[in-house]
Structure formats: C-alpha cells, structure tokens
Short mmCIF file of C-alpha atoms and ligand atoms in Angstrom, two decimals:
data_model
loop_
_atom_site.label_atom_id
_atom_site.label_comp_id
_atom_site.label_asym_id
_atom_site.label_seq_id
_atom_site.Cartn_x
_atom_site.Cartn_y
_atom_site.Cartn_z
CA MET A 364 36.06 -32.78 3.78
CA SER A 365 36.40 -29.41 2.17
CA ASN A 366 35.08 -26.37 3.77
CA TYR A 367 34.11 -23.46 1.59
CA ILE A 368 31.88 -20.62 0.68
CA LYS A 369 30.20 -20.88 -2.87
CA ILE A 370 28.52 -18.19 -4.60
CA LEU A 371 25.08 -19.48 -5.50
CA GLY A 372 24.15 -16.28 -7.14
CA CYS A 373 25.82 -13.00 -7.81
CA GLY A 374 22.98 -11.34 -9.70
CA ASN A 375 21.04 -8.19 -8.55
CA SER A 376 17.32 -8.15 -7.89
CA MET A 377 16.34 -9.17 -11.49
CA GLY A 378 19.11 -11.53 -12.26
CA VAL A 379 21.02 -11.70 -15.52
CA PRO A 380 19.49 -12.21 -18.12
CA ALA A 381 16.50 -10.53 -16.55
CA ALA A 382 13.07 -11.97 -17.33
CA GLY A 383 12.19 -11.44 -20.91
CA ASN A 384 15.80 -12.47 -21.92
CA ILE A 385 17.15 -9.06 -21.29
CA TRP A 386 21.01 -8.89 -21.15
CA GLY A 387 21.46 -5.14 -21.08
CA GLN A 388 25.21 -4.42 -21.61
CA CYS A 389 26.14 -8.08 -20.71
CA ASN A 390 27.52 -10.34 -23.51
CA PRO A 391 25.16 -13.14 -23.94
CA LYS A 392 28.09 -15.43 -25.15
CA GLU A 393 29.94 -14.98 -21.74
CA PRO A 394 28.89 -17.84 -19.49
CA LYS A 395 29.94 -15.79 -16.27
CA ASN A 396 27.11 -13.25 -17.23
CA ILE A 397 24.54 -15.64 -16.37
CA ARG A 398 23.73 -14.66 -12.79
CA LYS A 399 21.09 -15.99 -10.38
CA ARG A 400 19.65 -13.92 -7.53
CA ALA A 401 22.28 -13.14 -4.76
CA SER A 402 22.99 -16.06 -2.27
CA ILE A 403 25.87 -17.91 -0.89
CA LEU A 404 26.36 -21.44 0.49
CA ILE A 405 28.57 -21.73 3.74
CA LYS A 406 29.69 -25.38 3.84
CA LYS A 407 31.66 -26.63 6.69
CA ASP A 408 31.94 -30.27 8.15
CA ASN A 409 28.94 -31.26 5.87
CA LYS A 410 26.75 -28.55 7.40
CA ASN A 411 25.02 -26.26 4.76
CA ILE A 412 24.10 -22.76 5.74
CA VAL A 413 22.64 -20.61 3.05
CA ILE A 414 22.43 -16.78 3.16
CA ASP A 415 19.06 -15.78 1.43
CA THR A 416 16.44 -17.86 -0.42
CA GLY A 417 15.64 -15.86 -3.38
CA ALA A 418 13.44 -16.73 -6.48
CA ASP A 419 16.24 -18.90 -7.92
CA PHE A 420 16.82 -20.88 -4.63
CA ARG A 421 15.24 -24.11 -6.06
CA ALA A 422 17.32 -23.89 -9.28
CA GLN A 423 20.48 -23.18 -7.08
CA THR A 424 19.87 -26.19 -5.06
CA LEU A 425 19.50 -28.31 -8.23
CA GLU A 426 22.54 -26.88 -10.07
CA TYR A 427 24.82 -27.32 -7.00
CA ASN A 428 23.48 -30.45 -5.73
CA ILE A 429 22.51 -29.14 -2.22
CA ASN A 430 20.63 -31.98 -0.56
CA HIS A 431 20.11 -30.53 2.93
CA ILE A 432 19.96 -27.21 4.63
CA ASP A 433 20.89 -26.86 8.18
CA ALA A 434 20.16 -23.18 8.60
CA VAL A 435 19.28 -20.00 6.65
CA ILE A 436 20.46 -16.42 7.49
CA TYR A 437 18.24 -13.81 5.96
CA SER A 438 20.19 -10.68 5.04
CA HIS A 439 16.91 -8.66 4.67
CA TYR A 440 13.38 -8.95 3.58
CA HIS A 441 13.67 -7.67 -0.07
CA GLY A 442 11.85 -10.07 -2.51
CA ASP A 443 15.00 -11.15 -4.30
CA HIS A 444 16.43 -12.45 -1.10
CA CYS A 445 13.27 -14.37 0.26
CA HIS A 446 10.84 -15.24 -2.37
CA GLY A 447 12.29 -18.75 -2.48
CA ILE A 448 11.23 -19.51 1.09
CA ASP A 449 8.69 -21.96 -0.01
CA ASP A 450 11.47 -24.19 -1.46
CA LEU A 451 12.60 -24.85 2.02
CA ARG A 452 9.57 -27.19 2.34
CA PRO A 453 11.21 -30.19 0.65
CA PHE A 454 14.25 -29.95 2.90
CA PHE A 455 11.92 -29.76 5.92
CA ARG A 456 10.03 -32.86 4.67
CA GLU A 457 13.35 -34.82 4.42
CA SER A 458 14.83 -33.76 7.64
CA LYS A 459 11.33 -33.61 9.52
CA LYS A 460 12.29 -30.71 11.56
CA ALA A 461 11.87 -26.93 11.10
CA ILE A 462 14.80 -25.21 9.63
CA PRO A 463 16.39 -22.63 11.79
CA ILE A 464 16.35 -19.30 10.27
CA TYR A 465 18.36 -16.15 11.54
CA SER A 466 17.86 -12.45 11.10
CA ASP A 467 16.98 -9.21 12.85
CA LEU A 468 13.59 -8.49 14.24
CA ASP A 469 12.41 -6.44 11.22
CA THR A 470 13.12 -9.11 8.75
CA ILE A 471 11.68 -11.93 10.81
CA GLU A 472 8.46 -9.89 11.47
CA ASN A 473 8.26 -9.11 7.74
CA LEU A 474 8.73 -12.68 6.57
CA SER A 475 6.26 -14.10 9.14
CA GLU A 476 3.74 -11.57 7.94
CA ARG A 477 4.15 -12.24 4.12
CA PHE A 478 4.83 -16.05 4.54
CA PRO A 479 2.62 -16.99 7.70
CA TYR A 480 2.28 -20.61 6.50
CA CYS A 481 6.06 -21.15 6.79
CA PHE A 482 6.00 -20.17 10.44
CA LYS A 483 2.91 -21.75 11.88
CA GLU A 484 0.85 -24.83 11.57
CA SER A 485 -2.42 -24.82 9.76
CA LEU A 486 -5.31 -27.16 8.83
CA ASP A 487 -5.00 -29.04 12.23
CA GLY A 488 -1.22 -29.65 11.55
CA PHE A 489 -1.63 -30.82 8.02
CA TYR A 490 0.69 -28.02 7.14
CA LYS A 491 3.51 -27.66 9.52
CA ALA A 492 5.78 -24.75 10.42
CA ILE A 493 8.81 -25.33 8.21
CA VAL A 494 11.04 -22.66 9.72
CA GLU A 495 12.10 -21.89 13.27
CA PRO A 496 12.86 -18.11 13.64
CA ASN A 497 15.79 -16.87 15.63
CA ILE A 498 16.18 -13.15 16.14
CA TRP A 499 19.49 -11.33 16.34
CA THR A 500 19.70 -8.12 18.38
CA ASN A 501 22.52 -5.89 19.23
CA LYS A 502 23.94 -8.38 21.54
CA HIS A 503 24.64 -10.65 18.66
CA PHE A 504 25.77 -8.09 15.98
CA GLY A 505 29.62 -7.83 15.94
CA TYR A 506 30.04 -10.99 18.05
CA GLU A 507 30.75 -14.63 16.93
CA GLN A 508 27.67 -16.92 16.83
CA ASN A 509 27.80 -20.54 16.76
CA ILE A 510 25.44 -21.72 14.05
CA GLN A 511 25.45 -25.40 13.38
CA GLY A 512 29.05 -25.55 14.63
CA ILE A 513 30.17 -22.77 12.37
CA SER A 514 31.37 -19.61 13.82
CA ILE A 515 29.72 -16.67 12.21
CA THR A 516 29.77 -12.97 12.99
CA PRO A 517 26.79 -11.02 11.82
CA PHE A 518 27.02 -7.31 11.45
CA ILE A 519 24.55 -4.55 10.48
CA GLN A 520 24.59 -2.71 7.16
CA ASP A 521 22.68 0.35 6.06
CA HIS A 522 20.68 -0.57 2.81
CA LEU A 523 18.68 2.80 2.95
CA SER A 524 15.24 1.22 2.60
CA CYS A 525 16.08 -1.03 5.46
CA LYS A 526 19.00 -2.49 7.41
CA SER A 527 20.69 -5.64 6.02
CA ILE A 528 22.98 -8.20 7.59
CA GLY A 529 26.40 -8.94 6.59
CA VAL A 530 28.41 -11.98 7.79
CA ARG A 531 31.97 -12.73 8.68
CA VAL A 532 33.29 -16.36 8.73
CA GLY A 533 36.85 -16.57 9.69
CA ASP A 534 38.68 -14.34 7.18
CA ILE A 535 36.14 -14.13 4.68
CA ALA A 536 33.01 -11.75 4.72
CA TYR A 537 29.88 -11.35 2.69
CA SER A 538 28.10 -8.06 2.31
CA THR A 539 25.13 -8.34 0.06
CA ASP A 540 22.68 -5.32 -0.40
CA PHE A 541 24.15 -2.43 1.41
CA ALA A 542 24.81 1.40 0.73
CA SER A 543 26.97 2.10 3.63
CA LEU A 544 28.81 0.63 6.72
CA ASP A 545 29.23 2.35 10.06
CA GLU A 546 32.47 2.28 12.15
CA PHE A 547 31.36 -0.73 14.14
CA SER A 548 30.73 -2.83 11.20
CA LEU A 549 33.95 -1.78 9.40
CA ASN A 550 35.76 -2.79 12.58
CA CYS A 551 34.17 -6.34 12.34
CA LEU A 552 35.53 -6.47 8.80
CA LYS A 553 39.05 -5.50 9.81
CA GLY A 554 41.72 -8.27 9.20
CA ILE A 555 39.75 -10.29 6.64
CA ASN A 556 41.38 -11.55 3.57
CA THR A 557 38.46 -11.87 1.18
CA TRP A 558 35.34 -9.55 1.01
CA ILE A 559 32.41 -10.44 -1.12
CA ALA A 560 30.68 -7.05 -1.53
CA ASP A 561 27.75 -5.44 -3.18
CA GLY A 562 28.94 -3.23 -5.94
CA ALA A 563 25.76 -2.82 -7.83
CA GLY A 564 26.09 0.99 -7.75
CA TYR A 565 28.83 0.30 -10.26
CA TRP A 566 30.62 3.73 -11.32
CA ASP A 567 27.67 5.97 -10.35
CA ASP A 568 28.74 9.05 -8.47
CA GLU A 569 25.81 8.92 -6.04
CA ILE A 570 25.18 5.99 -3.76
CA PHE A 571 21.65 4.86 -3.61
CA VAL A 572 20.52 1.65 -2.04
CA HIS A 573 23.68 -0.20 -3.32
CA CYS A 574 27.23 0.53 -2.83
CA THR A 575 29.44 1.92 -5.58
CA ILE A 576 32.78 0.63 -6.67
CA LYS A 577 34.42 3.87 -5.70
CA GLN A 578 33.05 3.48 -2.24
CA LEU A 579 34.04 -0.15 -1.97
CA ILE A 580 37.50 0.92 -2.71
CA LYS A 581 37.41 3.60 0.11
CA TYR A 582 36.01 0.96 2.48
CA ASN A 583 38.63 -1.50 1.66
CA GLU A 584 41.35 1.08 2.56
CA ILE A 585 40.10 0.67 6.11
CA ILE A 586 39.40 -3.08 5.92
CA GLY A 587 42.47 -4.14 4.05
CA ALA A 588 41.03 -7.23 2.22
CA LYS A 589 43.54 -8.64 -0.20
CA ARG A 590 40.75 -9.87 -2.41
CA VAL A 591 37.33 -8.00 -3.08
CA ILE A 592 34.79 -9.91 -5.00
CA VAL A 593 32.18 -7.67 -6.24
CA THR A 594 28.77 -9.04 -6.31
CA ASP A 595 25.07 -8.12 -6.85
CA LEU A 596 25.85 -7.55 -10.59
CA SER A 597 23.26 -6.18 -12.89
CA THR A 598 22.66 -6.22 -16.53
CA ARG A 599 24.87 -3.07 -17.00
CA MET A 600 27.90 -4.94 -15.67
CA ASP A 601 29.51 -7.22 -18.20
CA TYR A 602 31.89 -9.72 -16.74
CA LYS A 603 34.89 -9.09 -19.01
CA LYS A 604 34.46 -5.17 -19.08
CA LEU A 605 34.11 -5.24 -15.32
CA THR A 606 37.34 -7.50 -14.89
CA ASN A 607 39.31 -4.93 -16.97
CA GLU A 608 37.89 -1.87 -15.12
CA LEU A 609 38.43 -3.02 -11.48
CA PRO A 610 41.55 -2.15 -9.72
CA GLU A 611 44.12 -4.64 -8.61
CA GLY A 612 42.68 -6.97 -5.91
CA PHE A 613 39.13 -6.49 -7.11
CA GLU A 614 37.35 -8.93 -9.31
CA PRO A 615 33.73 -9.68 -10.40
CA ALA A 616 31.97 -12.53 -8.74
CA TYR A 617 30.37 -15.35 -10.90
CA ASP A 618 27.92 -18.00 -10.00
CA GLY A 619 29.66 -21.14 -8.79
CA LEU A 620 32.80 -19.36 -7.53
CA ILE A 621 34.22 -21.15 -4.53
CA ILE A 622 36.35 -19.63 -1.82
CA ASN A 623 37.96 -22.09 0.51
CA LEU A 624 37.46 -21.53 4.33
ZN1 LIG B 1267 17.86 -5.42 -1.11
#
C-alpha cells in the first residue's frame, strides 16, 4: 500500500479560476492553473487524514475518490479552509462515528460557534454531532502526535489575523496560510526534505497575511528543504511563469500532486 501526501487544492482563498470565471494572469489553457481551495490528504496504511475542508472539499473527495475520512486537522478558521465542514456528514453517515477533528482552541471555538450543528445533537438526536473536537495546546505543538497511527507534528504559524497550524509528517511539512514563523517552529522544520509552503505573497516586498517567495527563500536557508513546493496560489500566479521565476529547488504546486511518504 502506498503512503503519500496528495495536494487536493493549491489555490488561495478564491481558487483559480475565481468565481465568475476570473483567471487573472493565469493561462486558462494550462490545466495546472485550475486550483481548488487549499487542502492536502495524508494517506498512510489506508488511513485518510485531510488538512482543512474548504468550499471545494466535496468536489475534492469526488475527484480523488476519497471514500472515508479518519480525521481532519484544521489549520485555522478562515472560510476557505472550513466552509466544506458540512460535507463531512456523508462520511459520518457511512462510518457511524463522529470524525475526530484537531486544531487549537481558537479554531475549535470559532468553528463550534459558526457550525454548532456539526458539534452537537439537535432535534432529539435526529441530527447527530458529526465531529469530535480535539484541542491542541502548547504541550502538543512541536511534539509528535499519533493521529490514527500516523505520526504528525503540529506547529504554530503566524497568519497575522490569527494563528495557523502547520504540520510535519516524517520529512515532509505543510505550511498553509502563514506570514511568519518563529524560531521554535523553524526548529520543527529543520531536517525536512520537502516543504509545501504558502507563497501567496508572490514577489511583493511587504509581507501581509501570506508569506512571500523572497521570505520563503530566507526561511529555507534555515530549514534546508531540498524541495520547496509553493502553494496557496492566486490568479496572479501562472503555473508556467512561476516555474520559470522560482529558484532551483522551488516549484509551484498543482492539484493532484503526490509526494510519497
Ligand atoms: Zn487564512
């Protein structure tokens, strides 16, 4: 059985094309420019863990034939990472048990306020709780957690408007939606081979909410990943143009990209 991480979506908050068939600077003829909202699948020993369930989650499960979900890690509570939470319901119906979700306190509280019907029973049990929340605190961040038999190390990232969670699985790490990393989190990333990282700030000089490519390059001088896969790509980031612009060892993500664990 092959174990891998698959990029289910490498798009930024609006996806590419954005609603209204807006492609921006992306060539509509390039299939790798079609990007769903950011998410990855971690698949190991037939266990499926997804990071984030954005608005494209249902479509992602159909496209990639994901027929069970064993756990979800929510990186943070922004809409493009959680608005597909309702589509966990069919998986709950099949498995008949609440799906464990993992995140920090802020994210779990925020999700339970916005989607209370996913967290608790209603109508005398007609609607069941479809998720089972698990809160990560400082005693978890930076330390290996056993999630469904998969060893995952979560770490905190600064996304300016809130914190977000990155994860390391073996020598691969995923850092969606972040502006900066502190020394503790950079230490968690040292020694990885592959870093899937938010570069939605593109070549901007200022960092605001999303990391820039210049800053990713600086971080990777510390981390030392041989392969950096830039994700959270917007309509201004054409696949071919970005491929040509990025330095050696860096490449743009695309939906469906598989990295073996
Ligand atoms: Zn975000």
